[in-house]
mmCIF file of C-alpha atoms in Angstrom:
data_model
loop_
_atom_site.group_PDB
_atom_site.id
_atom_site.type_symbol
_atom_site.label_atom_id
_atom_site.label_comp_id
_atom_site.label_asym_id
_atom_site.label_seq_id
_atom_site.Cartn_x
_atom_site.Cartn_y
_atom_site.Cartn_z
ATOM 1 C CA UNK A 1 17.400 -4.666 128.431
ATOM 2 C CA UNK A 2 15.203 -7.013 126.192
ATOM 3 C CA UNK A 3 11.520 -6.030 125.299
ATOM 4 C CA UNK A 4 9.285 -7.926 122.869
ATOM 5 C CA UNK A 5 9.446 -6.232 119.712
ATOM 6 C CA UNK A 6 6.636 -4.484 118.358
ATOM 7 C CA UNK A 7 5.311 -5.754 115.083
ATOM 8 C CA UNK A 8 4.644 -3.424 112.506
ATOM 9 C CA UNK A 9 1.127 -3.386 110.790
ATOM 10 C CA UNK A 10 0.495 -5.235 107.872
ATOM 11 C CA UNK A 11 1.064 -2.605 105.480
ATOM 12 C CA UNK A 12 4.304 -1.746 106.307
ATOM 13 C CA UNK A 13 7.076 -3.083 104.035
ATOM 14 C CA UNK A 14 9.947 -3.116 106.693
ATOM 15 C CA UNK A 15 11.276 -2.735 110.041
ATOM 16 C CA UNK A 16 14.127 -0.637 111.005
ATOM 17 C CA UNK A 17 15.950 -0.613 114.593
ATOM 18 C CA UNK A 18 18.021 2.833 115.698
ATOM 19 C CA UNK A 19 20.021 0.798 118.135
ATOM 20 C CA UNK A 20 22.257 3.170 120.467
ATOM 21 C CA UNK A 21 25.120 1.145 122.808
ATOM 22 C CA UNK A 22 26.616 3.098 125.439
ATOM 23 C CA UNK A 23 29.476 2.991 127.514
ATOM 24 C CA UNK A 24 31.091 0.348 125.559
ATOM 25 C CA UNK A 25 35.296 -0.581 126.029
ATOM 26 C CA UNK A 26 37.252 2.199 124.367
ATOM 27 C CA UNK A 27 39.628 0.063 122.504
ATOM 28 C CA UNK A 28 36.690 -2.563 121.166
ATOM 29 C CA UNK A 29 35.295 0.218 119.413
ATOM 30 C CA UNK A 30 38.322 0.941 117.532
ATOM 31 C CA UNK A 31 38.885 -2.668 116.286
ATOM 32 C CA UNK A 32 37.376 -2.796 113.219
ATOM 33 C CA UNK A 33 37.714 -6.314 112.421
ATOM 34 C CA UNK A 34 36.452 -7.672 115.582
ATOM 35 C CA UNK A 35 33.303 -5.673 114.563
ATOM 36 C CA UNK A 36 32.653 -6.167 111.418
ATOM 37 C CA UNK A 37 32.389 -10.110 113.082
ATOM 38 C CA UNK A 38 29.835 -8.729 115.085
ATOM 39 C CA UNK A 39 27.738 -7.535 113.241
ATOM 40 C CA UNK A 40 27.803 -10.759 110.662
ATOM 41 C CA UNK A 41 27.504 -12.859 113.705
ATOM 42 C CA UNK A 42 24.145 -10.717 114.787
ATOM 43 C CA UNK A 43 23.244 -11.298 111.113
ATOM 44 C CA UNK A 44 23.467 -14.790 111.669
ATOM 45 C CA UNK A 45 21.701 -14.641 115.009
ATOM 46 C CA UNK A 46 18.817 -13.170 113.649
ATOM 47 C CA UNK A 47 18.580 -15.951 110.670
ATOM 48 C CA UNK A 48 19.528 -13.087 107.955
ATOM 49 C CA UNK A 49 21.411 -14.094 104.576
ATOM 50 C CA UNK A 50 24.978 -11.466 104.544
ATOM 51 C CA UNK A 51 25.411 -10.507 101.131
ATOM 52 C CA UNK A 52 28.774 -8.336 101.661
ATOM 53 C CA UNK A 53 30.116 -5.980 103.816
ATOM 54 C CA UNK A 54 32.003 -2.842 103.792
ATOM 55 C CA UNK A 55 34.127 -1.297 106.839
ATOM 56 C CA UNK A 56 36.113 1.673 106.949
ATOM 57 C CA UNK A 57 38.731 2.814 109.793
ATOM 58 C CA UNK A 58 39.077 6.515 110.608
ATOM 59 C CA UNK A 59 41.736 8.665 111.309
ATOM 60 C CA UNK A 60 42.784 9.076 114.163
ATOM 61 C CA UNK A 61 39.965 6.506 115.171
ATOM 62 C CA UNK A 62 36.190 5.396 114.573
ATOM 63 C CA UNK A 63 34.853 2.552 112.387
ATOM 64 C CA UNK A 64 32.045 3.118 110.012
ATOM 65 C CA UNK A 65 30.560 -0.267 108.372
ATOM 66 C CA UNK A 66 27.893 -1.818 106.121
ATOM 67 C CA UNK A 67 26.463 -5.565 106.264
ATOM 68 C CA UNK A 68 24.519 -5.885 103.459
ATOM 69 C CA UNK A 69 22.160 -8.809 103.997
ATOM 70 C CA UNK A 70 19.319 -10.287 101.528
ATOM 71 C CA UNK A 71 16.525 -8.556 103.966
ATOM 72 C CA UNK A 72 18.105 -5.230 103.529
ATOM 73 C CA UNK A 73 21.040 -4.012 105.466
ATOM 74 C CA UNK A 74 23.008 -3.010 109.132
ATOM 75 C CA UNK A 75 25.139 -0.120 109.891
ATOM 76 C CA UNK A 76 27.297 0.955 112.627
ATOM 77 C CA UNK A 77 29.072 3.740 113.688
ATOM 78 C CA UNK A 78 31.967 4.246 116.808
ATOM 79 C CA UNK A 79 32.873 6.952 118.786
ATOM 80 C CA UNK A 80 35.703 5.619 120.766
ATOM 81 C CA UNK A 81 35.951 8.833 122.190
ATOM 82 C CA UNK A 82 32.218 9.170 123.705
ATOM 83 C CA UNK A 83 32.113 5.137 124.023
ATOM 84 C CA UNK A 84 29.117 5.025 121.965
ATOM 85 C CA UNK A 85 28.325 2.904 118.986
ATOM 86 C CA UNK A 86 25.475 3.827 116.826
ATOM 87 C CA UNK A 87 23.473 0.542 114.839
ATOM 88 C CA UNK A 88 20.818 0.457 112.918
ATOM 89 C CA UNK A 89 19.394 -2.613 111.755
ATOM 90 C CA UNK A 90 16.607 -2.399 108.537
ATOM 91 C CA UNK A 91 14.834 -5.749 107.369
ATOM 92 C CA UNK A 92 12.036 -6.345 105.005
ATOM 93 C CA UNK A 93 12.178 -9.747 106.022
ATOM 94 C CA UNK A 94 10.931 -11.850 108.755
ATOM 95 C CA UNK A 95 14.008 -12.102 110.515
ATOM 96 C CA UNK A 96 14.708 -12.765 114.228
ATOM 97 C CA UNK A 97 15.243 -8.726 115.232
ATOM 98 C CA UNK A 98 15.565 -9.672 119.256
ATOM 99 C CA UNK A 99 18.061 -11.661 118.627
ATOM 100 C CA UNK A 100 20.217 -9.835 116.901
ATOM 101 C CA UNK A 101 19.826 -7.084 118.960
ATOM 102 C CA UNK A 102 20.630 -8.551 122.255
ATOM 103 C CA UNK A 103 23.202 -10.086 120.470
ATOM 104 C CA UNK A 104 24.934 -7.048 119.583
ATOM 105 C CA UNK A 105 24.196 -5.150 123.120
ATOM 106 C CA UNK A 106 26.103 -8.174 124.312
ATOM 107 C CA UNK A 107 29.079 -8.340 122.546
ATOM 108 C CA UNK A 108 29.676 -4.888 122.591
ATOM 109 C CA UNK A 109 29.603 -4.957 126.671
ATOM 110 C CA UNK A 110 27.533 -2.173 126.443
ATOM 111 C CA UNK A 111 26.674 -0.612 130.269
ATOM 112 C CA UNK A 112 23.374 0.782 128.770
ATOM 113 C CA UNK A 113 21.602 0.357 125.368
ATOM 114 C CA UNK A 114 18.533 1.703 123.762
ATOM 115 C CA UNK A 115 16.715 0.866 120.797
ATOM 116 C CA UNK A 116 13.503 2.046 118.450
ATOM 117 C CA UNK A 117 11.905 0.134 116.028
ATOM 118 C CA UNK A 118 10.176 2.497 113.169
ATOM 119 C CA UNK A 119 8.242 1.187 110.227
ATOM 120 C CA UNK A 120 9.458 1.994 106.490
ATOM 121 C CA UNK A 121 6.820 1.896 103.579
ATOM 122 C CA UNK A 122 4.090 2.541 105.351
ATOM 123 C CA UNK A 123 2.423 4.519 102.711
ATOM 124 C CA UNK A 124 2.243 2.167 100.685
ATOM 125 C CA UNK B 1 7.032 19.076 99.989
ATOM 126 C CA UNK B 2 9.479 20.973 102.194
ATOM 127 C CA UNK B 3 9.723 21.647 105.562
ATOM 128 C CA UNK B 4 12.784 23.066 107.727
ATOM 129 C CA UNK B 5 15.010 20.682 109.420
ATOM 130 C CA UNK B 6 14.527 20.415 113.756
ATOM 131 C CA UNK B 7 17.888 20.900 114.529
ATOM 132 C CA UNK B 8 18.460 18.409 117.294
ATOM 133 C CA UNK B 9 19.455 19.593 120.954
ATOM 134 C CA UNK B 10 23.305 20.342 121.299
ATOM 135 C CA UNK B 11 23.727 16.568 123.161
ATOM 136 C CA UNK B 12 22.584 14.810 120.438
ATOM 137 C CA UNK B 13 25.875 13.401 118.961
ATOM 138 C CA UNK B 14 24.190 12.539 115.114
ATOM 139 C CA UNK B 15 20.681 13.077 112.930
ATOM 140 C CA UNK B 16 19.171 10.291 111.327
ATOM 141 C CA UNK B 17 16.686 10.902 108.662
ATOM 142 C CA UNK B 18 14.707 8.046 107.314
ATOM 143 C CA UNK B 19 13.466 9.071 103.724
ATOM 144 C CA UNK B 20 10.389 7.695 102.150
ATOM 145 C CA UNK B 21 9.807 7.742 98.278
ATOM 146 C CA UNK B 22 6.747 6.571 96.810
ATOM 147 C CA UNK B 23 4.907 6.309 93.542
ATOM 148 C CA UNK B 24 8.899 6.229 91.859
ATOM 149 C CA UNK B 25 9.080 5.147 88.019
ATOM 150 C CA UNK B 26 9.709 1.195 88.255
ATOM 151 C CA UNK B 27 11.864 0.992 85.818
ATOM 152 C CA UNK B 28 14.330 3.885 87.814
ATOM 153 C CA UNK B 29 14.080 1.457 90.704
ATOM 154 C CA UNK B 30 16.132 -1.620 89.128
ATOM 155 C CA UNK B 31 18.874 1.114 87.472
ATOM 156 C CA UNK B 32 21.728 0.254 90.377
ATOM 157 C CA UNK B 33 24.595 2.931 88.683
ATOM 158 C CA UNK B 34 22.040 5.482 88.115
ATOM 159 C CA UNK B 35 21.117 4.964 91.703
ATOM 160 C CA UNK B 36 24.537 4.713 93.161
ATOM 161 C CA UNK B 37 25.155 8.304 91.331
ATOM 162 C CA UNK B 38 22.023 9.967 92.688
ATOM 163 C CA UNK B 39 23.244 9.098 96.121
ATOM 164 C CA UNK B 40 26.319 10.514 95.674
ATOM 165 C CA UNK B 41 24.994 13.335 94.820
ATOM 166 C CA UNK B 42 23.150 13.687 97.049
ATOM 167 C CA UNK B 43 25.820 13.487 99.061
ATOM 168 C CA UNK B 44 27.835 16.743 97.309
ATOM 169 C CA UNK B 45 24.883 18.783 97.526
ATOM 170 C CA UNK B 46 24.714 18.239 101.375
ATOM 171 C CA UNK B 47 28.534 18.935 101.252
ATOM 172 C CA UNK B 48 29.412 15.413 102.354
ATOM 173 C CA UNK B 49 32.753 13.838 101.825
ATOM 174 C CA UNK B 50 32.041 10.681 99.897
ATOM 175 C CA UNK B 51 34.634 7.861 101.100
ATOM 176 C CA UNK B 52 32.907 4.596 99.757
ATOM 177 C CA UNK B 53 30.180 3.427 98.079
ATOM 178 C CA UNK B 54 28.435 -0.871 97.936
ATOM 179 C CA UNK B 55 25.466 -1.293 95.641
ATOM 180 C CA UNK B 56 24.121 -5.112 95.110
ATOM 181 C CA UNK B 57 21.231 -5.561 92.916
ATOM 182 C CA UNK B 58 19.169 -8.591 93.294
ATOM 183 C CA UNK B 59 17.493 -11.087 91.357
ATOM 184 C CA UNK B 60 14.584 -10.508 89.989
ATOM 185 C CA UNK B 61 15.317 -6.316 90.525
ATOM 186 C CA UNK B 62 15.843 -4.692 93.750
ATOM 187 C CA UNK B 63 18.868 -2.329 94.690
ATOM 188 C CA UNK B 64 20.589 -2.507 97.427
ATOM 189 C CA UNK B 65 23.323 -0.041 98.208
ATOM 190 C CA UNK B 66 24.677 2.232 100.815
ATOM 191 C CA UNK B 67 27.570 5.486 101.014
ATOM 192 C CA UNK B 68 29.474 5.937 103.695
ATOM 193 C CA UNK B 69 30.840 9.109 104.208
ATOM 194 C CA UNK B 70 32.948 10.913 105.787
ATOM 195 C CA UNK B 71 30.269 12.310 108.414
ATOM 196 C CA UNK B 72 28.757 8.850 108.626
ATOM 197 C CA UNK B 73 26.029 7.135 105.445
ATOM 198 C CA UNK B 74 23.730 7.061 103.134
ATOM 199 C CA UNK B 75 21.860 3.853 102.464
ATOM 200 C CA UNK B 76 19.132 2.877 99.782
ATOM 201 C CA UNK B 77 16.525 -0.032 99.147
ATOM 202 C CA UNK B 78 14.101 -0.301 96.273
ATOM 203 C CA UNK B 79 11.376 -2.004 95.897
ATOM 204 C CA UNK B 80 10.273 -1.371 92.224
ATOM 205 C CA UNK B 81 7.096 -3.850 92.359
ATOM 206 C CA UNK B 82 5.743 -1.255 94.834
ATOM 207 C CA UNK B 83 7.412 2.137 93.027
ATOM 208 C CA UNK B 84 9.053 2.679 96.687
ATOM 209 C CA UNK B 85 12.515 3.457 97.413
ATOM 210 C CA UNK B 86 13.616 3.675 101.837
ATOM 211 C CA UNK B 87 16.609 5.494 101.868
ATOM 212 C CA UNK B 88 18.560 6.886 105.278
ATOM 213 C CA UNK B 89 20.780 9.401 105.989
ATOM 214 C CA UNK B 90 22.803 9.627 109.256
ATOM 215 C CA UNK B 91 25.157 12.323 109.953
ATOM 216 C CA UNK B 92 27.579 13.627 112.722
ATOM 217 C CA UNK B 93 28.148 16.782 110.926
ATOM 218 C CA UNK B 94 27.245 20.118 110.173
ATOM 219 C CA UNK B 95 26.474 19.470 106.715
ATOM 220 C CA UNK B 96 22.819 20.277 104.636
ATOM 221 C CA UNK B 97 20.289 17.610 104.939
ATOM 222 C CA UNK B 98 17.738 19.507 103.810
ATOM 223 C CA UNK B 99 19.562 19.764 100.244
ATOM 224 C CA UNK B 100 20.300 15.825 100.164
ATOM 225 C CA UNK B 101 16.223 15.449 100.787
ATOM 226 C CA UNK B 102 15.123 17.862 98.277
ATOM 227 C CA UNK B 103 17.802 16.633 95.940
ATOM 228 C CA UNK B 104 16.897 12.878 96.509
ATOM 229 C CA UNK B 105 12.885 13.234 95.931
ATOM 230 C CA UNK B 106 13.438 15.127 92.687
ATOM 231 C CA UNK B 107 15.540 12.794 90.957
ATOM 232 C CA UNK B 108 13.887 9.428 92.176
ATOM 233 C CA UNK B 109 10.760 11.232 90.612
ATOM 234 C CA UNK B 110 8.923 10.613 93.502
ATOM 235 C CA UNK B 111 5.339 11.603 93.436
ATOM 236 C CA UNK B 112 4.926 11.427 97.131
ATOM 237 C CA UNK B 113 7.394 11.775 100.171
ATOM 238 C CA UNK B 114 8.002 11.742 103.792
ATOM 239 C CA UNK B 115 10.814 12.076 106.093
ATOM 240 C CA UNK B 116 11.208 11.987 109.224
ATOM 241 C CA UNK B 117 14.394 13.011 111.620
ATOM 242 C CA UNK B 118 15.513 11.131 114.687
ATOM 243 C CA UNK B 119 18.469 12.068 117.014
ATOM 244 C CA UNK B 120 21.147 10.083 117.473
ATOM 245 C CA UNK B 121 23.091 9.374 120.903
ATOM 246 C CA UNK B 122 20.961 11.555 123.107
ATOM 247 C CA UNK B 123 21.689 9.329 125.970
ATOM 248 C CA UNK B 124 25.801 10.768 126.040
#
């Protein structure tokens, strides 16, 4: 599940990870305090600096969340009801991406995961 | 500066469009409440349901902010030094991206764009 990541090309400004986690436990993707911790702790892993964080439980069920972190930001997304938790990761930084990523395939006891790693700004 | 949105195949669970803006007025870039509004309205125009919004600016000038919404985000980074704004929109509805695009690249003045769309949970 872990390949070396790709680094961009010089004239890119960021890097941005569409991380997909499937077939992930039902109720963890409904808990959205234990997740918010995740992603801070994958934050963490990957050396980032968390400047605040915003999660939001919906009705009947599904978390969506912000991390806000110096080198830019990461999201997530559940759908309890698919077992699927959508991440994305952006960074403009030179951050630790690989870790954070295996970090959050782990702790999300994910059966299969997936990720892409696109460039931003590089038109610049 | 248009194009028609790829609808993505019926598995697909969200779309994820990662928004370039270059050659943006600098001095646009570093206004955070102007910023946070043009987001959200971008958000109305694609007839998203705006639930909460987190903008941070940093020091020197930078913005960093995101809207989540009812049918999933919107996030924005600027980088005024460079006239460049990333900004992403993922959704899990039916609701107009091509309006929120459009909308976004007129008001951040942007004298060039690209976008590009990505499908999200393919693997359900």
């Amino acid at each position: 599940m872990t390949r070396p990541i790709q680094r961009p090309a010089a004239q890119a400004l960021g890097r941005h990870v569409l991380l997909e986690l499937y077939q992930c436990p039902v109720e963890l993707l409904k808990a959205g305090n234990e997740l918010e911790g995740f992603l801070k702790a994958a934050a963490e892993r990957m050396g980032a600096t968390v400047v605040t964080s915003n999660f939001h439980q919906f009705s009947p069920y599904g978390i969506s969340g912000v991390v806000i972190i110096q080198e830019s930001h990461l999201t997530l997304h559940t759908w309890p009801e698919h077992q699927y938790a959508a991440v994305d990761i952006f960074t403009c930084g030179e951050i630790d991406l690989q870790a954070g990523i295996e970090h959050l395939i782990q702790v999300f006891q994910a059966e299969t995961a997936d990720w892409k790693l696109y460039e931003r700004g590089k038109g610049l």
